[in-house]
CSV table of C-alpha atoms and ligand atoms in Angstrom, one decimal:
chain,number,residue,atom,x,y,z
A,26,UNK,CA,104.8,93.1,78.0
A,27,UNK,CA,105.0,89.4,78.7
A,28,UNK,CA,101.4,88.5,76.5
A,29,UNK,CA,101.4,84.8,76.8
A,30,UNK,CA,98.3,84.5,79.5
A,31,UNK,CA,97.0,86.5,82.1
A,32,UNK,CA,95.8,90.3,82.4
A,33,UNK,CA,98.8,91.5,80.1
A,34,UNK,CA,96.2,94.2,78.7
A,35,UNK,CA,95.2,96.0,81.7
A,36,UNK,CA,99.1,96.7,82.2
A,37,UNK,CA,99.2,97.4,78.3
A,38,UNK,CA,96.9,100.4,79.1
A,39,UNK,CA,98.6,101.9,82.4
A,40,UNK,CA,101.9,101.3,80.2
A,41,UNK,CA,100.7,103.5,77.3
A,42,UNK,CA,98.4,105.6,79.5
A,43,UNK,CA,102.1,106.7,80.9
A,44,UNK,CA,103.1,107.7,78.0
A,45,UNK,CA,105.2,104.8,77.3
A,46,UNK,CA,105.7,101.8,74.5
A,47,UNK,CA,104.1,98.4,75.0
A,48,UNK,CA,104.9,95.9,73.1
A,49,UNK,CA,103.8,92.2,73.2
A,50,UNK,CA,106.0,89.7,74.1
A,51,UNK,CA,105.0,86.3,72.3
A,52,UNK,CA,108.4,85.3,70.7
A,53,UNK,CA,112.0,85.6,71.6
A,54,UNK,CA,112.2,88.0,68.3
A,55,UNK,CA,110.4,90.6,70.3
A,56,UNK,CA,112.6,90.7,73.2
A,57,UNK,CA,115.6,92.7,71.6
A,58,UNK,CA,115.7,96.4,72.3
A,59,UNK,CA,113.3,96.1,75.0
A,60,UNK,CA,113.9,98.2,78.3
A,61,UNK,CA,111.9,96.6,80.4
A,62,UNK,CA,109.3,93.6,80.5
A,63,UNK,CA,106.0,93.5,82.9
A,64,UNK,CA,105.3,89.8,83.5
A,65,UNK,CA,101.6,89.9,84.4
A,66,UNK,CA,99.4,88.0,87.0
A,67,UNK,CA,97.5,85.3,85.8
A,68,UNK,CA,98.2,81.7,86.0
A,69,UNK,CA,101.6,80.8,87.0
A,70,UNK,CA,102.2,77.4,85.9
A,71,UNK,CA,100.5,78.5,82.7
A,72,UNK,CA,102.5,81.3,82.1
A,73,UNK,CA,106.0,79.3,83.1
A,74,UNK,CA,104.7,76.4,80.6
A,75,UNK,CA,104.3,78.8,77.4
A,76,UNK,CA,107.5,80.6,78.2
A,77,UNK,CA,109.1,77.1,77.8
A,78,UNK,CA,107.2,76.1,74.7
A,79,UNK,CA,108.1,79.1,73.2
A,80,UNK,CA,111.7,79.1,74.2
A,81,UNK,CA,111.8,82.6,76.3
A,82,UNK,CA,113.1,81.7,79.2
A,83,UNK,CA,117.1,81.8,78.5
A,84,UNK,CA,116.3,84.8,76.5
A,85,UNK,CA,114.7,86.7,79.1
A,86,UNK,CA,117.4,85.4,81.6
A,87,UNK,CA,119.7,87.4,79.4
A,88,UNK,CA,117.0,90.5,79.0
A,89,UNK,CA,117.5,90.9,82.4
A,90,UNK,CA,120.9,91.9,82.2
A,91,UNK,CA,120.6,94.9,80.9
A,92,UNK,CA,116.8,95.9,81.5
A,93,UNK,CA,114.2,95.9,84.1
A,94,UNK,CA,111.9,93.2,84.9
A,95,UNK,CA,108.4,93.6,86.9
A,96,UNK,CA,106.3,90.9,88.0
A,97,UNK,CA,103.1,90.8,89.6
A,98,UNK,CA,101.1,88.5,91.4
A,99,UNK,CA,101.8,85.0,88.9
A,100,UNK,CA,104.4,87.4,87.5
A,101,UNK,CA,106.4,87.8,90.8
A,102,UNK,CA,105.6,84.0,91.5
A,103,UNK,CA,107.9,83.4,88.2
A,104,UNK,CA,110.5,86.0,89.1
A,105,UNK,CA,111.6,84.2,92.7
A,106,UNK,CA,113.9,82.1,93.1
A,107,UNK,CA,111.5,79.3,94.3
A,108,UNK,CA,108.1,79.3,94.9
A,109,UNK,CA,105.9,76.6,97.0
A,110,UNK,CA,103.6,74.4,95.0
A,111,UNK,CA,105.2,74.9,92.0
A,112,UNK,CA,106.2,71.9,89.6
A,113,UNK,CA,108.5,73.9,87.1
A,114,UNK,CA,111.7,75.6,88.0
A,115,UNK,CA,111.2,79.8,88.1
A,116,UNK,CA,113.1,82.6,86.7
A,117,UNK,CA,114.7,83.2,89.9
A,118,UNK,CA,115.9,86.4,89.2
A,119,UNK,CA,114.8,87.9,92.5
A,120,UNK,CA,116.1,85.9,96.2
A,121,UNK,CA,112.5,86.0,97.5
A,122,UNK,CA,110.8,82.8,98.7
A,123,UNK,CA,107.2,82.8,97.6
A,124,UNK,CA,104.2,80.8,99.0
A,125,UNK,CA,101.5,80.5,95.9
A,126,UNK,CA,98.1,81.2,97.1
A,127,UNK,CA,99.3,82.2,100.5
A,128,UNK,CA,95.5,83.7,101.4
A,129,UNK,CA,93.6,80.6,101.1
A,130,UNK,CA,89.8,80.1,100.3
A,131,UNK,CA,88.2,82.7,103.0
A,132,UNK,CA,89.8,85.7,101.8
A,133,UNK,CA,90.8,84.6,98.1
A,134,UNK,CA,91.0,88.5,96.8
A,135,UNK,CA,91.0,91.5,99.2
A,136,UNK,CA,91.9,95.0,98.9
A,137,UNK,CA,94.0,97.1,101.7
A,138,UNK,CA,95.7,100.5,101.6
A,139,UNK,CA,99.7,100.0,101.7
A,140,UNK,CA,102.4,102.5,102.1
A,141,UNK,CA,104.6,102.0,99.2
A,142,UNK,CA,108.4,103.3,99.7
A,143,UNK,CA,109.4,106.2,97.7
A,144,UNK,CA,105.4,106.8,97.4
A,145,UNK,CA,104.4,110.0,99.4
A,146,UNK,CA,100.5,108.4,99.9
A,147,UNK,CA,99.3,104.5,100.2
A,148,UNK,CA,98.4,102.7,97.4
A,149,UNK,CA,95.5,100.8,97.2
A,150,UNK,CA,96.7,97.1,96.9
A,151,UNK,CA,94.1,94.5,95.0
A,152,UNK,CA,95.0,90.9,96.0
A,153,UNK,CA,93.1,88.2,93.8
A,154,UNK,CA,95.0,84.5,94.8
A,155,UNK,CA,97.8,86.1,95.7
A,156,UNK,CA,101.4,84.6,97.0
A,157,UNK,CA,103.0,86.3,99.8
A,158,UNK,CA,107.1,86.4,100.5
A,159,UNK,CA,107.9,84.3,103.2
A,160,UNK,CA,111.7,85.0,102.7
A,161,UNK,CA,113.9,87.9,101.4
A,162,UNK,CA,117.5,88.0,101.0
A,163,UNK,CA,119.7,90.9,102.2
A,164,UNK,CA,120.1,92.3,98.6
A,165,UNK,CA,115.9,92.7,98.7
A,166,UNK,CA,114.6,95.9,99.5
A,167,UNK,CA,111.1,95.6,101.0
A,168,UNK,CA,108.8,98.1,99.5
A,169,UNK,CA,105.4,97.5,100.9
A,170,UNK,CA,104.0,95.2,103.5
A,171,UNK,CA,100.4,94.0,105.0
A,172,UNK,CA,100.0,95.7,108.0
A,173,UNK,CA,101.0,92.2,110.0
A,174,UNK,CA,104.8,93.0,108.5
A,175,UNK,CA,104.2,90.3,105.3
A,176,UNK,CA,106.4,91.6,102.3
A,177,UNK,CA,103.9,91.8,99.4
A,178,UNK,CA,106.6,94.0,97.2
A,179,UNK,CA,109.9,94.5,96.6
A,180,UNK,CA,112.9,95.1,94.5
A,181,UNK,CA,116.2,94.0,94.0
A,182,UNK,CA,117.7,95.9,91.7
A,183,UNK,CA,116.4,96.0,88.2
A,184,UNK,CA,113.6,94.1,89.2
A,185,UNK,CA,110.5,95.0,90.9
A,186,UNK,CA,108.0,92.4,92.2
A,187,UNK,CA,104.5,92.9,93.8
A,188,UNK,CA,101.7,90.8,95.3
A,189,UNK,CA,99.1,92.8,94.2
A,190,UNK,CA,97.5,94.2,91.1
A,191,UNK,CA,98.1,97.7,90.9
A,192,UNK,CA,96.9,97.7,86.9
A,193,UNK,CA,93.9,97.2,88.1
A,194,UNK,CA,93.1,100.4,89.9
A,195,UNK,CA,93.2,103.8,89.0
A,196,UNK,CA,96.7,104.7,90.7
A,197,UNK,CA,99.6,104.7,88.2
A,198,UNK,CA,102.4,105.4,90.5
A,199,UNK,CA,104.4,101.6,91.0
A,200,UNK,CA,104.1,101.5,87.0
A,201,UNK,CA,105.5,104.6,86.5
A,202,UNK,CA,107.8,103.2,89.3
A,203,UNK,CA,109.0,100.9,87.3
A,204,UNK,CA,109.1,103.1,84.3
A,205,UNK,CA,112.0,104.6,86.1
A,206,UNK,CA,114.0,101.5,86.4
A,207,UNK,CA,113.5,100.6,82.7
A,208,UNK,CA,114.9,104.2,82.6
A,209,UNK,CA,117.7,103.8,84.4
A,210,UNK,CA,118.5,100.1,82.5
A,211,UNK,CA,118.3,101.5,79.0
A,212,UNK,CA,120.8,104.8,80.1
A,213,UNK,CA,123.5,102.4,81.3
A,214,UNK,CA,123.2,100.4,77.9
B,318,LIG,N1,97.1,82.1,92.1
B,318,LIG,C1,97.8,82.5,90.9
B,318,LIG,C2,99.1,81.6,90.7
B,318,LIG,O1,99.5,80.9,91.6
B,318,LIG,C3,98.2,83.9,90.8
B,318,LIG,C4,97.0,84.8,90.8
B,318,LIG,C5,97.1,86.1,90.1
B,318,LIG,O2,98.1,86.3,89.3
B,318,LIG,N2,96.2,86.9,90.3
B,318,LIG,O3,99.7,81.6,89.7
């Protein structure tokens, strides 16, 4: 868990609620032997600022390698490979285009029921300042949508990315999503 700013507890407890370890992620020390990292939603250019004061971005370059990476909201704003409005270079680990903010003032944070793939029943999707995709590459699968066709999550790969906040509801199903692909990353290493 990626505990530098932002709602890192919340996913702490849906973590650990499934029946999985969480550990904080302050340090580069505490990035070996991790199978995946949750990069929370908070405040992006916070969040990409301590990661390069404390020297974890290279090291989490290389984490993703051989372990699964999920980012939400600020979290998936970090994991694209650009982002509008953004003043520090991003992880890029996912080809996704993201516009920061995308919902502007009038609906700052809503809520809406989205089919998530591989889910058998919607989830309920908080948005709170959210960025939307504007762009995926062919290697992105696109795993939920606003009803008007926006991509608000998605995967490539080892990593999983989502608009929305879905720590902060009751439903546990994309974490333990993503459980699976930490899974899967620590079996083929
Ligand atoms: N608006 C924030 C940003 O651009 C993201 C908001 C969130 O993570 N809830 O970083």
């Amino acid at each position: 868990m990626l505990a530098l700013q932002g709602d890192f507890a919340e996913h702490t407890d849906v973590v650990r609620r499934l029946g999985a370890e969480a550990i904080p992620v302050r340090l580069p020390q505490h990035l070996p032997g991790l199978h995946g990292l949750i990069i929370p939603g908070g405040e992006s250019t916070t969040i990409v600022r301590l990661l390069d004061i404390f020297g974890l971005r290279q090291p989490i370059l290389e984490l993703a390698q051989r372990a699964a990476i999920f980012g939400t909201c600020a979290g998936m704003i970090l994991l694209a490979k650009q982002a509008t409005d953004l003043a520090q270079p991003t992880l890029g680990l996912i080809d996704i285009v993201v516009q920061r903010n995308a919902f502007g003032r009038q609906v700052d944070s809503f809520e809406a029921a989205l089919p998530f793939k591989g889910l058998a029943t919607p989830v309920q999707a908080v948005f709170i300042r959210a960025p939307l995709i504007l762009k995926a590459g062919p290697a992105v699968e696109v795993l939920a949508s606003l009803p008007d066709g926006t991509p608000v999550a998605a995967r490539q790969g080892n990593i999983l990315v989502a608009a929305f906040h879905p720590e902060l509801t009751a439903d546990t199903r994309v974490h333990g999503y993503f459980l699976g692909l930490a899974q899967e990353s620590s079996r083929l290493c």
